[in-house]
Amino acid sequence: MTDDVLLVHGGTPLEGEIRVRGAKNLVPKAMVAALLGSGPSRLRNVPDIRDVRVVRGLLQLHGVTVGPGDEAGELVLDPSHVESANVADIDAHAGSSRIPILFCGPLLHRLGHAFIPGLGGCEIGGRPIDFHFEVLRQFGAVIEKRPEGQYLEAPQRLRGCKVRLPYPSVGATEQVLLTAVLAEGVTELANAAVEPEIEDLICVLQKMGAIISMDTDRTIRITGVDRLGGYNHRALPDRLESASWASAALATKGNVYVRGASQREMMTFLNTYRKVGGAFDIDEQGIRFWHPGGDLSAIALETDVHPGFQTDWQQPLVVALTQASGLSIVHETVYESRLGFTSALNQMGAHIQLYRECLGGTPCRFGQRNFLHSAVVSGPTKLQGADLVIPDLRGGFSYLIAALAAEGTSHVHGIDLINRGYENFMEKLRALGANVELPAQATATA
Ligand code: EPZ
């Protein structure tokens, strides 16, 4: 059992204001993109989270200088002296992140070779990277698998190609973007991911001098150029963190203003939030989320690629659904094992049944296969405090919400993992009046 435990005394509605900054799923990728430039780049609205620190370390290992800018949350990245890095250092730095895979294209362009250690990431499915290597081979990269990782070579300049992804993978789309912009000729990517973070990465690359068009049918065309400059960019707000705090407000019967939250990237979430019975109010600086009183309504929820319901919104909202009247149906179609976290909610008193069938929606890749990827949530149920061990980032935040909504005290183990994607979450919990304490504080006050 890890020692980073948080004591959560439940039953207090979250009330107040917090601020979210740039998206965890864009900022590290924009930092990697700086490697492609012949001059320095400026990235603003950068959150202080572990994934950013991991990428900063990997960039510095490759000779990129990364320093603070003029304003808080600003980074200046200078790739003028890119150099090879030691394999063992890369391995040590990469730790539990998946981002190193996106260094391939930029390093192949800058150095003609790249090394990718074994990757980490949240255990919410097999998370293969076969699409990534398939597209890199099509650009002309030579890949050699060794026990310590994958070695990649570009014997000559990478060439544009025609690619169709078997599934609109965010990571594989980013891989193509970060490789095609300096490749020779035109690349056509069909069945691409079009998440807001992808669009923001395209904005970053266009600022550097890239030529990229997005068609309506998930086709992205990139005309390779010989040289890219630096960029000056403000990262889009984190719609995943914003939605997590919105779900926390609903499950705890609270009222939370999320400064920095933006309607445009959250339209699907806001529709679902309203269907469940949550209330929100949008202004220029952010969105207020609250529980308007009365019963919440059960819904049928199906996750999907953008503009569908984002899979990373699912786990925090499921906690709120345990408080809704009736039977909610959840069909997780993006990851095959992203409902395992519900067993701990059942220990707390929830009634959640898992199924292998594609419930309530369209058949997906996981139907007829041995994956418990659908759930029936019957509510409302009282939640009682419990001992919880955090399984992954969003599952972890959903445990915090459940513990805050529960009666009694919960011990939430492994909270350090939440630092990977939620900036200053302890301060934010306190700012919202949450009754939480770290064991050290508990003994001191006892
Ligand atoms: C990104 O992961 C995000 N992570 C995830 O957020 C997010 O859930 C996911 O996109 C989907 O929106 C980051 O941006 C760092 P994918 P990524 O490639 O790129 C399959 C969070 O909590 N697939 O779109 O790894 C894969 O197994 C995290 O913030 C292959 O089969 O996701 C999955 O079922 C969790 N082969 C599906 O595609 C491949 O080569 C979607 O994966 C690649 C993907």
GROMACS .gro file of C-alpha atoms and ligand atoms in nm:
model
  490
    1MET     CA    1   0.000   0.000   0.000
    2THR     CA    2   0.157   0.338  -0.103
    3ASP     CA    3   0.209   0.596   0.173
    4ASP     CA    4   0.068   0.892  -0.022
    5VAL     CA    5  -0.271   0.866   0.150
    6LEU     CA    6  -0.539   1.133   0.182
    7LEU     CA    7  -0.806   1.130   0.453
    8VAL     CA    8  -1.136   1.252   0.314
    9HIS     CA    9  -1.418   1.337   0.554
   10GLY     CA   10  -1.723   1.326   0.330
   11GLY     CA   11  -2.057   1.504   0.332
   12THR     CA   12  -1.948   1.864   0.262
   13PRO     CA   13  -2.080   2.017  -0.065
   14LEU     CA   14  -1.793   2.166  -0.269
   15GLU     CA   15  -1.842   2.543  -0.300
   16GLY     CA   16  -1.626   2.819  -0.439
   17GLU     CA   17  -1.397   2.891  -0.733
   18ILE     CA   18  -1.099   2.714  -0.889
   19ARG     CA   19  -0.899   2.779  -1.207
   20VAL     CA   20  -0.797   2.536  -1.477
   21ARG     CA   21  -0.508   2.600  -1.710
   22GLY     CA   22  -0.386   2.445  -2.036
   23ALA     CA   23  -0.490   2.095  -2.144
   24LYS     CA   24  -0.281   1.802  -2.014
   25ASN     CA   25  -0.345   1.632  -2.348
   26LEU     CA   26  -0.213   1.921  -2.557
   27VAL     CA   27   0.066   2.096  -2.360
   28PRO     CA   28   0.321   1.808  -2.361
   29LYS     CA   29   0.260   1.755  -2.735
   30ALA     CA   30   0.313   2.127  -2.810
   31MET     CA   31   0.636   2.105  -2.609
   32VAL     CA   32   0.751   1.814  -2.830
   33ALA     CA   33   0.655   2.013  -3.143
   34ALA     CA   34   0.910   2.280  -3.040
   35LEU     CA   35   1.179   2.025  -3.135
   36LEU     CA   36   1.078   2.072  -3.501
   37GLY     CA   37   1.155   2.446  -3.499
   38SER     CA   38   1.482   2.614  -3.599
   39GLY     CA   39   1.416   2.888  -3.337
   40PRO     CA   40   1.274   2.924  -2.984
   41SER     CA   41   0.903   2.875  -2.903
   42ARG     CA   42   0.682   3.030  -2.631
   43LEU     CA   43   0.403   2.823  -2.476
   44ARG     CA   44   0.160   2.991  -2.236
   45ASN     CA   45  -0.111   2.863  -1.997
   46VAL     CA   46   0.114   2.567  -1.904
   47PRO     CA   47  -0.011   2.375  -1.595
   48ASP     CA   48   0.238   2.258  -1.332
   49ILE     CA   49   0.165   1.885  -1.364
   50ARG     CA   50   0.386   1.575  -1.375
   51ASP     CA   51   0.336   1.501  -1.746
   52VAL     CA   52   0.477   1.849  -1.825
   53ARG     CA   53   0.776   1.790  -1.598
   54VAL     CA   54   0.848   1.451  -1.763
   55VAL     CA   55   0.851   1.603  -2.113
   56ARG     CA   56   1.060   1.897  -1.995
   57GLY     CA   57   1.319   1.650  -1.866
   58LEU     CA   58   1.319   1.450  -2.191
   59LEU     CA   59   1.360   1.768  -2.399
   60GLN     CA   60   1.651   1.883  -2.184
   61LEU     CA   61   1.811   1.540  -2.225
   62HIS     CA   62   1.802   1.607  -2.601
   63GLY     CA   63   1.972   1.946  -2.567
   64VAL     CA   64   1.661   2.167  -2.571
   65THR     CA   65   1.676   2.454  -2.321
   66VAL     CA   66   1.344   2.496  -2.136
   67GLY     CA   67   1.302   2.802  -1.916
   68PRO     CA   68   1.033   3.026  -1.768
   69GLY     CA   69   0.885   3.306  -1.980
   70ASP     CA   70   0.764   3.651  -1.881
   71GLU     CA   71   0.433   3.538  -1.726
   72ALA     CA   72   0.336   3.260  -1.483
   73GLY     CA   73   0.263   2.939  -1.670
   74GLU     CA   74   0.484   3.037  -1.966
   75LEU     CA   75   0.767   2.823  -2.101
   76VAL     CA   76   1.038   2.921  -2.352
   77LEU     CA   77   1.173   2.622  -2.541
   78ASP     CA   78   1.491   2.660  -2.750
   79PRO     CA   79   1.581   2.361  -2.978
   80SER     CA   80   1.887   2.525  -3.142
   81HIS     CA   81   2.124   2.256  -3.007
   82VAL     CA   82   1.930   1.928  -3.035
   83GLU     CA   83   2.153   1.627  -2.966
   84SER     CA   84   2.122   1.252  -2.906
   85ALA     CA   85   2.040   1.139  -2.553
   86ASN     CA   86   2.163   0.840  -2.359
   87VAL     CA   87   1.921   0.545  -2.378
   88ALA     CA   88   1.934   0.476  -2.004
   89ASP     CA   89   1.858   0.841  -1.925
   90ILE     CA   90   1.562   0.842  -2.164
   91ASP     CA   91   1.430   0.528  -1.998
   92ALA     CA   92   1.477   0.674  -1.651
   93HIS     CA   93   1.303   0.997  -1.745
   94ALA     CA   94   1.014   0.853  -1.942
   95GLY     CA   95   0.881   0.679  -1.631
   96SER     CA   96   0.505   0.619  -1.659
   97SER     CA   97   0.435   0.849  -1.953
   98ARG     CA   98   0.327   0.759  -2.310
   99ILE     CA   99   0.452   1.088  -2.455
  100PRO     CA  100   0.803   0.962  -2.553
  101ILE     CA  101   0.647   0.785  -2.853
  102LEU     CA  102   0.574   1.131  -3.002
  103PHE     CA  103   0.942   1.225  -3.005
  104CYS     CA  104   0.994   0.983  -3.299
  105GLY     CA  105   0.910   1.212  -3.594
  106PRO     CA  106   1.085   1.527  -3.465
  107LEU     CA  107   1.403   1.335  -3.364
  108LEU     CA  108   1.413   1.144  -3.695
  109HIS     CA  109   1.396   1.482  -3.875
  110ARG     CA  110   1.655   1.651  -3.648
  111LEU     CA  111   1.897   1.362  -3.582
  112GLY     CA  112   1.807   1.084  -3.827
  113HIS     CA  113   1.747   0.845  -3.539
  114ALA     CA  114   1.541   0.804  -3.222
  115PHE     CA  115   1.502   0.565  -2.926
  116ILE     CA  116   1.170   0.482  -2.760
  117PRO     CA  117   1.171   0.306  -2.422
  118GLY     CA  118   0.887   0.082  -2.299
  119LEU     CA  119   0.583   0.306  -2.246
  120GLY     CA  120   0.362   0.356  -1.938
  121GLY     CA  121   0.026   0.533  -1.916
  122CYS     CA  122  -0.300   0.462  -1.734
  123GLU     CA  123  -0.405   0.094  -1.718
  124ILE     CA  124  -0.742   0.139  -1.883
  125GLY     CA  125  -0.682  -0.103  -2.168
  126GLY     CA  126  -0.405  -0.277  -2.363
  127ARG     CA  127  -0.302   0.057  -2.515
  128PRO     CA  128  -0.100  -0.088  -2.805
  129ILE     CA  129   0.110   0.147  -3.025
  130ASP     CA  130   0.091  -0.058  -3.345
  131PHE     CA  131  -0.068   0.231  -3.541
  132HIS     CA  132   0.228   0.455  -3.450
  133PHE     CA  133   0.493   0.220  -3.585
  134GLU     CA  134   0.285   0.136  -3.890
  135VAL     CA  135   0.261   0.505  -3.991
  136LEU     CA  136   0.632   0.572  -3.916
  137ARG     CA  137   0.728   0.282  -4.146
  138GLN     CA  138   0.512   0.437  -4.419
  139PHE     CA  139   0.713   0.760  -4.387
  140GLY     CA  140   1.026   0.551  -4.448
  141ALA     CA  141   1.151   0.497  -4.093
  142VAL     CA  142   1.335   0.173  -4.016
  143ILE     CA  143   1.237   0.029  -3.674
  144GLU     CA  144   1.437  -0.223  -3.475
  145LYS     CA  145   1.283  -0.378  -3.165
  146ARG     CA  146   1.531  -0.458  -2.882
  147PRO     CA  147   1.471  -0.565  -2.520
  148GLU     CA  148   1.527  -0.210  -2.387
  149GLY     CA  149   1.304  -0.047  -2.648
  150GLN     CA  150   1.266   0.051  -3.014
  151TYR     CA  151   1.546   0.204  -3.222
  152LEU     CA  152   1.436   0.408  -3.522
  153GLU     CA  153   1.644   0.523  -3.819
  154ALA     CA  154   1.565   0.749  -4.113
  155PRO     CA  155   1.816   0.634  -4.378
  156GLN     CA  156   1.698   0.926  -4.592
  157ARG     CA  157   1.453   1.218  -4.565
  158LEU     CA  158   1.111   1.092  -4.458
  159ARG     CA  159   0.853   1.099  -4.740
  160GLY     CA  160   0.486   1.201  -4.726
  161CYS     CA  161   0.239   0.909  -4.757
  162LYS     CA  162  -0.130   0.811  -4.767
  163VAL     CA  163  -0.244   0.663  -4.434
  164ARG     CA  164  -0.580   0.540  -4.307
  165LEU     CA  165  -0.604   0.475  -3.931
  166PRO     CA  166  -0.803   0.163  -3.831
  167TYR     CA  167  -0.948   0.376  -3.545
  168PRO     CA  168  -0.932   0.758  -3.499
  169SER     CA  169  -0.646   0.737  -3.248
  170VAL     CA  170  -0.540   1.070  -3.090
  171GLY     CA  171  -0.181   0.959  -3.040
  172ALA     CA  172  -0.137   0.813  -3.391
  173THR     CA  173  -0.287   1.129  -3.546
  174GLU     CA  174  -0.038   1.340  -3.348
  175GLN     CA  175   0.239   1.105  -3.463
  176VAL     CA  176   0.146   1.170  -3.828
  177LEU     CA  177   0.120   1.548  -3.775
  178LEU     CA  178   0.457   1.575  -3.599
  179THR     CA  179   0.625   1.367  -3.874
  180ALA     CA  180   0.452   1.486  -4.191
  181VAL     CA  181   0.515   1.861  -4.143
  182LEU     CA  182   0.885   1.826  -4.239
  183ALA     CA  183   0.854   1.518  -4.462
  184GLU     CA  184   0.902   1.543  -4.838
  185GLY     CA  185   0.573   1.586  -5.024
  186VAL     CA  186   0.211   1.552  -4.920
  187THR     CA  187   0.066   1.327  -4.650
  188GLU     CA  188  -0.302   1.234  -4.648
  189LEU     CA  189  -0.435   1.097  -4.318
  190ALA     CA  190  -0.781   0.939  -4.331
  191ASN     CA  191  -0.999   0.845  -4.028
  192ALA     CA  192  -0.801   1.091  -3.817
  193ALA     CA  193  -0.878   1.202  -3.462
  194VAL     CA  194  -1.024   1.556  -3.453
  195GLU     CA  195  -1.028   1.624  -3.079
  196PRO     CA  196  -0.994   1.992  -2.974
  197GLU     CA  197  -0.640   1.912  -2.859
  198ILE     CA  198  -0.558   1.790  -3.213
  199GLU     CA  199  -0.692   2.116  -3.360
  200ASP     CA  200  -0.485   2.314  -3.110
  201LEU     CA  201  -0.170   2.116  -3.205
  202ILE     CA  202  -0.243   2.195  -3.571
  203CYS     CA  203  -0.263   2.565  -3.473
  204VAL     CA  204   0.079   2.535  -3.307
  205LEU     CA  205   0.233   2.369  -3.616
  206GLN     CA  206   0.072   2.623  -3.852
  207LYS     CA  207   0.229   2.903  -3.645
  208MET     CA  208   0.566   2.734  -3.703
  209GLY     CA  209   0.514   2.745  -4.081
  210ALA     CA  210   0.336   2.414  -4.152
  211ILE     CA  211   0.066   2.365  -4.419
  212ILE     CA  212  -0.219   2.152  -4.278
  213SER     CA  213  -0.584   2.126  -4.385
  214MET     CA  214  -0.870   1.944  -4.210
  215ASP     CA  215  -1.159   1.816  -4.421
  216THR     CA  216  -1.503   1.743  -4.280
  217ASP     CA  217  -1.464   1.364  -4.325
  218ARG     CA  218  -1.180   1.316  -4.070
  219THR     CA  219  -0.918   1.356  -4.348
  220ILE     CA  220  -0.614   1.571  -4.268
  221ARG     CA  221  -0.373   1.678  -4.546
  222ILE     CA  222  -0.021   1.797  -4.467
  223THR     CA  223   0.213   1.946  -4.728
  224GLY     CA  224   0.568   1.898  -4.601
  225VAL     CA  225   0.797   2.203  -4.583
  226ASP     CA  226   1.179   2.226  -4.561
  227ARG     CA  227   1.198   2.443  -4.250
  228LEU     CA  228   0.984   2.542  -3.949
  229GLY     CA  229   1.030   2.835  -3.710
  230GLY     CA  230   0.925   2.866  -3.347
  231TYR     CA  231   0.573   2.939  -3.222
  232ASN     CA  232   0.406   3.164  -2.967
  233HIS     CA  233   0.092   2.993  -2.841
  234ARG     CA  234  -0.159   2.991  -2.556
  235ALA     CA  235  -0.274   2.633  -2.484
  236LEU     CA  236  -0.649   2.567  -2.491
  237PRO     CA  237  -0.808   2.510  -2.148
  238ASP     CA  238  -0.827   2.160  -1.999
  239ARG     CA  239  -1.182   2.042  -2.076
  240LEU     CA  240  -1.114   1.714  -1.892
  241GLU     CA  241  -1.017   1.879  -1.564
  242SER     CA  242  -1.308   2.126  -1.600
  243ALA     CA  243  -1.555   1.839  -1.641
  244SER     CA  244  -1.404   1.654  -1.343
  245TRP     CA  245  -1.477   1.950  -1.111
  246ALA     CA  246  -1.825   1.984  -1.266
  247SER     CA  247  -1.898   1.619  -1.179
  248ALA     CA  248  -1.762   1.680  -0.828
  249ALA     CA  249  -2.002   1.974  -0.783
  250LEU     CA  250  -2.297   1.755  -0.889
  251ALA     CA  251  -2.208   1.450  -0.677
  252THR     CA  252  -2.149   1.658  -0.362
  253LYS     CA  253  -2.459   1.878  -0.417
  254GLY     CA  254  -2.220   2.175  -0.448
  255ASN     CA  255  -2.163   2.489  -0.654
  256VAL     CA  256  -1.827   2.539  -0.827
  257TYR     CA  257  -1.708   2.815  -1.060
  258VAL     CA  258  -1.437   2.681  -1.294
  259ARG     CA  259  -1.235   2.982  -1.415
  260GLY     CA  260  -1.084   2.905  -1.755
  261ALA     CA  261  -1.344   2.642  -1.854
  262SER     CA  262  -1.467   2.696  -2.210
  263GLN     CA  263  -1.804   2.601  -2.362
  264ARG     CA  264  -1.672   2.532  -2.717
  265GLU     CA  265  -1.468   2.225  -2.618
  266MET     CA  266  -1.729   2.097  -2.371
  267MET     CA  267  -2.058   2.113  -2.564
  268THR     CA  268  -2.122   1.738  -2.552
  269PHE     CA  269  -2.041   1.724  -2.181
  270LEU     CA  270  -2.271   2.021  -2.106
  271ASN     CA  271  -2.563   1.855  -2.287
  272THR     CA  272  -2.515   1.536  -2.084
  273TYR     CA  273  -2.473   1.734  -1.760
  274ARG     CA  274  -2.807   1.908  -1.823
  275LYS     CA  275  -2.979   1.573  -1.905
  276VAL     CA  276  -2.863   1.432  -1.568
  277GLY     CA  277  -3.009   1.742  -1.399
  278GLY     CA  278  -2.693   1.946  -1.341
  279ALA     CA  279  -2.707   2.323  -1.386
  280PHE     CA  280  -2.443   2.550  -1.538
  281ASP     CA  281  -2.392   2.911  -1.630
  282ILE     CA  282  -2.136   3.027  -1.886
  283ASP     CA  283  -1.954   3.361  -1.894
  284GLU     CA  284  -1.641   3.497  -2.069
  285GLN     CA  285  -1.404   3.378  -1.796
  286GLY     CA  286  -1.545   3.038  -1.714
  287ILE     CA  287  -1.841   2.816  -1.626
  288ARG     CA  288  -2.033   2.777  -1.297
  289PHE     CA  289  -2.158   2.425  -1.225
  290TRP     CA  290  -2.406   2.339  -0.950
  291HIS     CA  291  -2.660   2.092  -0.819
  292PRO     CA  292  -2.997   2.270  -0.845
  293GLY     CA  293  -3.154   2.051  -0.575
  294GLY     CA  294  -3.415   1.779  -0.634
  295ASP     CA  295  -3.344   1.441  -0.790
  296LEU     CA  296  -3.088   1.373  -1.059
  297SER     CA  297  -3.205   1.171  -1.362
  298ALA     CA  298  -3.060   0.843  -1.486
  299ILE     CA  299  -2.931   0.851  -1.845
  300ALA     CA  300  -2.786   0.629  -2.119
  301LEU     CA  301  -2.423   0.735  -2.176
  302GLU     CA  302  -2.195   0.617  -2.457
  303THR     CA  303  -1.835   0.733  -2.483
  304ASP     CA  304  -1.687   0.796  -2.826
  305VAL     CA  305  -1.421   0.991  -3.013
  306HIS     CA  306  -1.481   1.367  -3.054
  307PRO     CA  307  -1.741   1.515  -3.093
  308GLY     CA  308  -1.887   1.223  -2.897
  309PHE     CA  309  -1.876   1.196  -2.513
  310GLN     CA  310  -1.508   1.194  -2.419
  311THR     CA  311  -1.395   0.875  -2.244
  312ASP     CA  312  -1.200   1.079  -1.983
  313TRP     CA  313  -1.525   1.244  -1.871
  314GLN     CA  314  -1.682   0.904  -1.800
  315GLN     CA  315  -1.534   0.798  -1.464
  316PRO     CA  316  -1.598   1.124  -1.270
  317LEU     CA  317  -1.955   1.148  -1.406
  318VAL     CA  318  -2.035   0.786  -1.314
  319VAL     CA  319  -1.997   0.884  -0.947
  320ALA     CA  320  -2.269   1.147  -0.994
  321LEU     CA  321  -2.484   0.883  -1.170
  322THR     CA  322  -2.478   0.671  -0.851
  323GLN     CA  323  -2.686   0.956  -0.702
  324ALA     CA  324  -2.936   0.968  -0.990
  325SER     CA  325  -3.283   0.812  -0.967
  326GLY     CA  326  -3.325   0.506  -1.188
  327LEU     CA  327  -3.104   0.288  -1.409
  328SER     CA  328  -2.820   0.461  -1.597
  329ILE     CA  329  -2.648   0.271  -1.877
  330VAL     CA  330  -2.281   0.338  -1.957
  331HIS     CA  331  -2.120   0.201  -2.279
  332GLU     CA  332  -1.743   0.263  -2.287
  333THR     CA  333  -1.633   0.227  -2.652
  334VAL     CA  334  -1.282   0.385  -2.647
  335TYR     CA  335  -1.103   0.168  -2.388
  336GLU     CA  336  -1.182  -0.195  -2.319
  337SER     CA  337  -1.105  -0.188  -1.943
  338ARG     CA  338  -1.214   0.152  -1.812
  339LEU     CA  339  -1.492   0.036  -1.580
  340GLY     CA  340  -1.282  -0.161  -1.331
  341PHE     CA  341  -1.287   0.137  -1.093
  342THR     CA  342  -1.658   0.070  -1.024
  343SER     CA  343  -1.583  -0.224  -0.793
  344ALA     CA  344  -1.456   0.020  -0.528
  345LEU     CA  345  -1.771   0.231  -0.571
  346ASN     CA  346  -1.977  -0.083  -0.505
  347GLN     CA  347  -1.778  -0.136  -0.185
  348MET     CA  348  -1.889   0.213  -0.083
  349GLY     CA  349  -2.254   0.118  -0.137
  350ALA     CA  350  -2.317   0.189  -0.507
  351HIS     CA  351  -2.505  -0.062  -0.726
  352ILE     CA  352  -2.310  -0.099  -1.050
  353GLN     CA  353  -2.329  -0.412  -1.264
  354LEU     CA  354  -2.079  -0.469  -1.548
  355TYR     CA  355  -2.155  -0.640  -1.882
  356ARG     CA  356  -1.959  -0.765  -2.185
  357GLU     CA  357  -2.240  -0.667  -2.424
  358CYS     CA  358  -2.262  -0.328  -2.598
  359LEU     CA  359  -2.549  -0.193  -2.384
  360GLY     CA  360  -2.770   0.098  -2.486
  361GLY     CA  361  -2.585   0.190  -2.799
  362THR     CA  362  -2.417   0.098  -3.120
  363PRO     CA  363  -2.206  -0.219  -3.130
  364CYS     CA  364  -1.838  -0.130  -3.076
  365ARG     CA  365  -1.491  -0.290  -3.123
  366PHE     CA  366  -1.522  -0.459  -2.784
  367GLY     CA  367  -1.861  -0.625  -2.836
  368GLN     CA  368  -1.860  -1.010  -2.852
  369ARG     CA  369  -1.515  -1.002  -2.691
  370ASN     CA  370  -1.434  -1.073  -2.329
  371PHE     CA  371  -1.436  -0.709  -2.207
  372LEU     CA  372  -1.658  -0.575  -1.928
  373HIS     CA  373  -1.710  -0.243  -2.110
  374SER     CA  374  -2.074  -0.166  -2.027
  375ALA     CA  375  -2.234  -0.086  -1.692
  376VAL     CA  376  -2.580  -0.047  -1.541
  377VAL     CA  377  -2.582   0.200  -1.250
  378SER     CA  378  -2.891   0.188  -1.030
  379GLY     CA  379  -2.948   0.477  -0.797
  380PRO     CA  380  -2.970   0.671  -0.588
  381THR     CA  381  -2.751   0.490  -0.333
  382LYS     CA  382  -2.591   0.622  -0.016
  383LEU     CA  383  -2.211   0.605  -0.028
  384GLN     CA  384  -2.010   0.518   0.283
  385GLY     CA  385  -1.643   0.609   0.343
  386ALA     CA  386  -1.394   0.331   0.258
  387ASP     CA  387  -1.029   0.244   0.192
  388LEU     CA  388  -0.961   0.323  -0.174
  389VAL     CA  389  -0.651   0.258  -0.387
  390ILE     CA  390  -0.622   0.483  -0.693
  391PRO     CA  391  -0.605   0.274  -1.017
  392ASP     CA  392  -0.547   0.546  -1.278
  393LEU     CA  393  -0.575   0.923  -1.326
  394ARG     CA  394  -0.949   0.970  -1.393
  395GLY     CA  395  -1.044   0.671  -1.177
  396GLY     CA  396  -0.844   0.837  -0.902
  397PHE     CA  397  -1.026   1.167  -0.930
  398SER     CA  398  -1.359   0.983  -0.932
  399TYR     CA  399  -1.258   0.816  -0.600
  400LEU     CA  400  -1.194   1.160  -0.454
  401ILE     CA  401  -1.542   1.268  -0.565
  402ALA     CA  402  -1.700   0.952  -0.419
  403ALA     CA  403  -1.519   1.002  -0.088
  404LEU     CA  404  -1.632   1.367  -0.074
  405ALA     CA  405  -1.995   1.262  -0.146
  406ALA     CA  406  -1.987   0.974   0.102
  407GLU     CA  407  -2.079   0.964   0.469
  408GLY     CA  408  -1.784   0.910   0.700
  409THR     CA  409  -1.411   0.905   0.632
  410SER     CA  410  -1.224   0.749   0.341
  411HIS     CA  411  -0.852   0.672   0.312
  412VAL     CA  412  -0.754   0.736  -0.049
  413HIS     CA  413  -0.419   0.567  -0.126
  414GLY     CA  414  -0.190   0.664  -0.415
  415ILE     CA  415  -0.307   1.026  -0.450
  416ASP     CA  416   0.030   1.121  -0.596
  417LEU     CA  417  -0.091   0.978  -0.930
  418ILE     CA  418  -0.347   1.260  -0.952
  419ASN     CA  419  -0.060   1.509  -0.979
  420ARG     CA  420   0.001   1.367  -1.325
  421GLY     CA  421  -0.300   1.551  -1.464
  422TYR     CA  422  -0.458   1.779  -1.204
  423GLU     CA  423  -0.262   2.093  -1.111
  424ASN     CA  424  -0.258   2.181  -0.736
  425PHE     CA  425  -0.560   1.960  -0.669
  426MET     CA  426  -0.505   1.964  -0.291
  427GLU     CA  427  -0.516   2.346  -0.281
  428LYS     CA  428  -0.824   2.341  -0.503
  429LEU     CA  429  -1.002   2.090  -0.278
  430ARG     CA  430  -0.931   2.313   0.022
  431ALA     CA  431  -1.040   2.625  -0.170
  432LEU     CA  432  -1.375   2.450  -0.229
  433GLY     CA  433  -1.419   2.370   0.141
  434ALA     CA  434  -1.341   1.999   0.117
  435ASN     CA  435  -1.268   1.841   0.456
  436VAL     CA  436  -0.946   1.659   0.367
  437GLU     CA  437  -0.618   1.601   0.545
  438LEU     CA  438  -0.292   1.421   0.497
  439PRO     CA  439  -0.211   1.163   0.771
  440ALA     CA  440   0.071   1.383   0.907
  441GLN     CA  441  -0.181   1.668   0.957
  442ALA     CA  442  -0.434   1.419   1.103
  443THR     CA  443  -0.193   1.304   1.379
  444ALA     CA  444  -0.085   1.666   1.445
  445THR     CA  445  -0.449   1.776   1.497
  446ALA     CA  446  -0.544   1.455   1.688
  447EPZ     C1  447  -0.507   1.017  -2.561
  447EPZ     O1  448  -0.451   0.889  -2.538
  447EPZ     C2  449  -0.520   1.081  -2.422
  447EPZ     N1  450  -0.390   1.085  -2.360
  447EPZ     C3  451  -0.613   0.997  -2.336
  447EPZ     O2  452  -0.633   1.064  -2.211
  447EPZ     C4  453  -0.749   0.987  -2.403
  447EPZ     O3  454  -0.832   0.902  -2.328
  447EPZ     C5  455  -0.732   0.929  -2.546
  447EPZ     O4  456  -0.638   1.008  -2.621
  447EPZ     C6  457  -0.863   0.925  -2.622
  447EPZ     O5  458  -0.918   1.050  -2.634
  447EPZ     C7  459  -0.305   1.184  -2.396
  447EPZ     O6  460  -0.332   1.267  -2.481
  447EPZ     C8  461  -0.172   1.186  -2.326
  447EPZ     P1  462  -0.573   0.683  -2.854
  447EPZ     P2  463  -0.395   0.800  -2.660
  447EPZ     O7  464  -0.450   0.653  -2.931
  447EPZ     O8  465  -0.342   0.890  -2.764
  447EPZ     C9  466  -0.637   0.219  -2.958
  447EPZ    C10  467  -0.635   1.090  -1.977
  447EPZ     O9  468  -0.688   1.039  -1.875
  447EPZ     N2  469  -0.504   0.225  -3.026
  447EPZ    O10  470  -0.673   0.776  -2.912
  447EPZ    O11  471  -0.309   0.696  -2.605
  447EPZ    C11  472  -0.622   0.229  -2.805
  447EPZ    O12  473  -0.591   0.107  -2.748
  447EPZ    C12  474  -0.584   1.002  -2.091
  447EPZ    O13  475  -0.620   1.212  -1.992
  447EPZ    C13  476  -0.457   0.112  -3.088
  447EPZ    O14  477  -0.523   0.008  -3.090
  447EPZ    O15  478  -0.535   0.735  -2.708
  447EPZ    C14  479  -0.757   0.281  -2.761
  447EPZ    O16  480  -0.847   0.175  -2.750
  447EPZ    C15  481  -0.620   0.858  -2.074
  447EPZ     N3  482  -0.332   0.117  -3.146
  447EPZ    C16  483  -0.794   0.371  -2.876
  447EPZ    O17  484  -0.715   0.334  -2.989
  447EPZ    C17  485  -0.256   0.233  -3.146
  447EPZ    O18  486  -0.144   0.234  -3.199
  447EPZ    C18  487  -0.777   0.520  -2.847
  447EPZ    O19  488  -0.643   0.543  -2.816
  447EPZ    C19  489  -0.308   0.346  -3.083
  447EPZ    C20  490  -0.433   0.342  -3.023
   0.00000   0.00000   0.00000
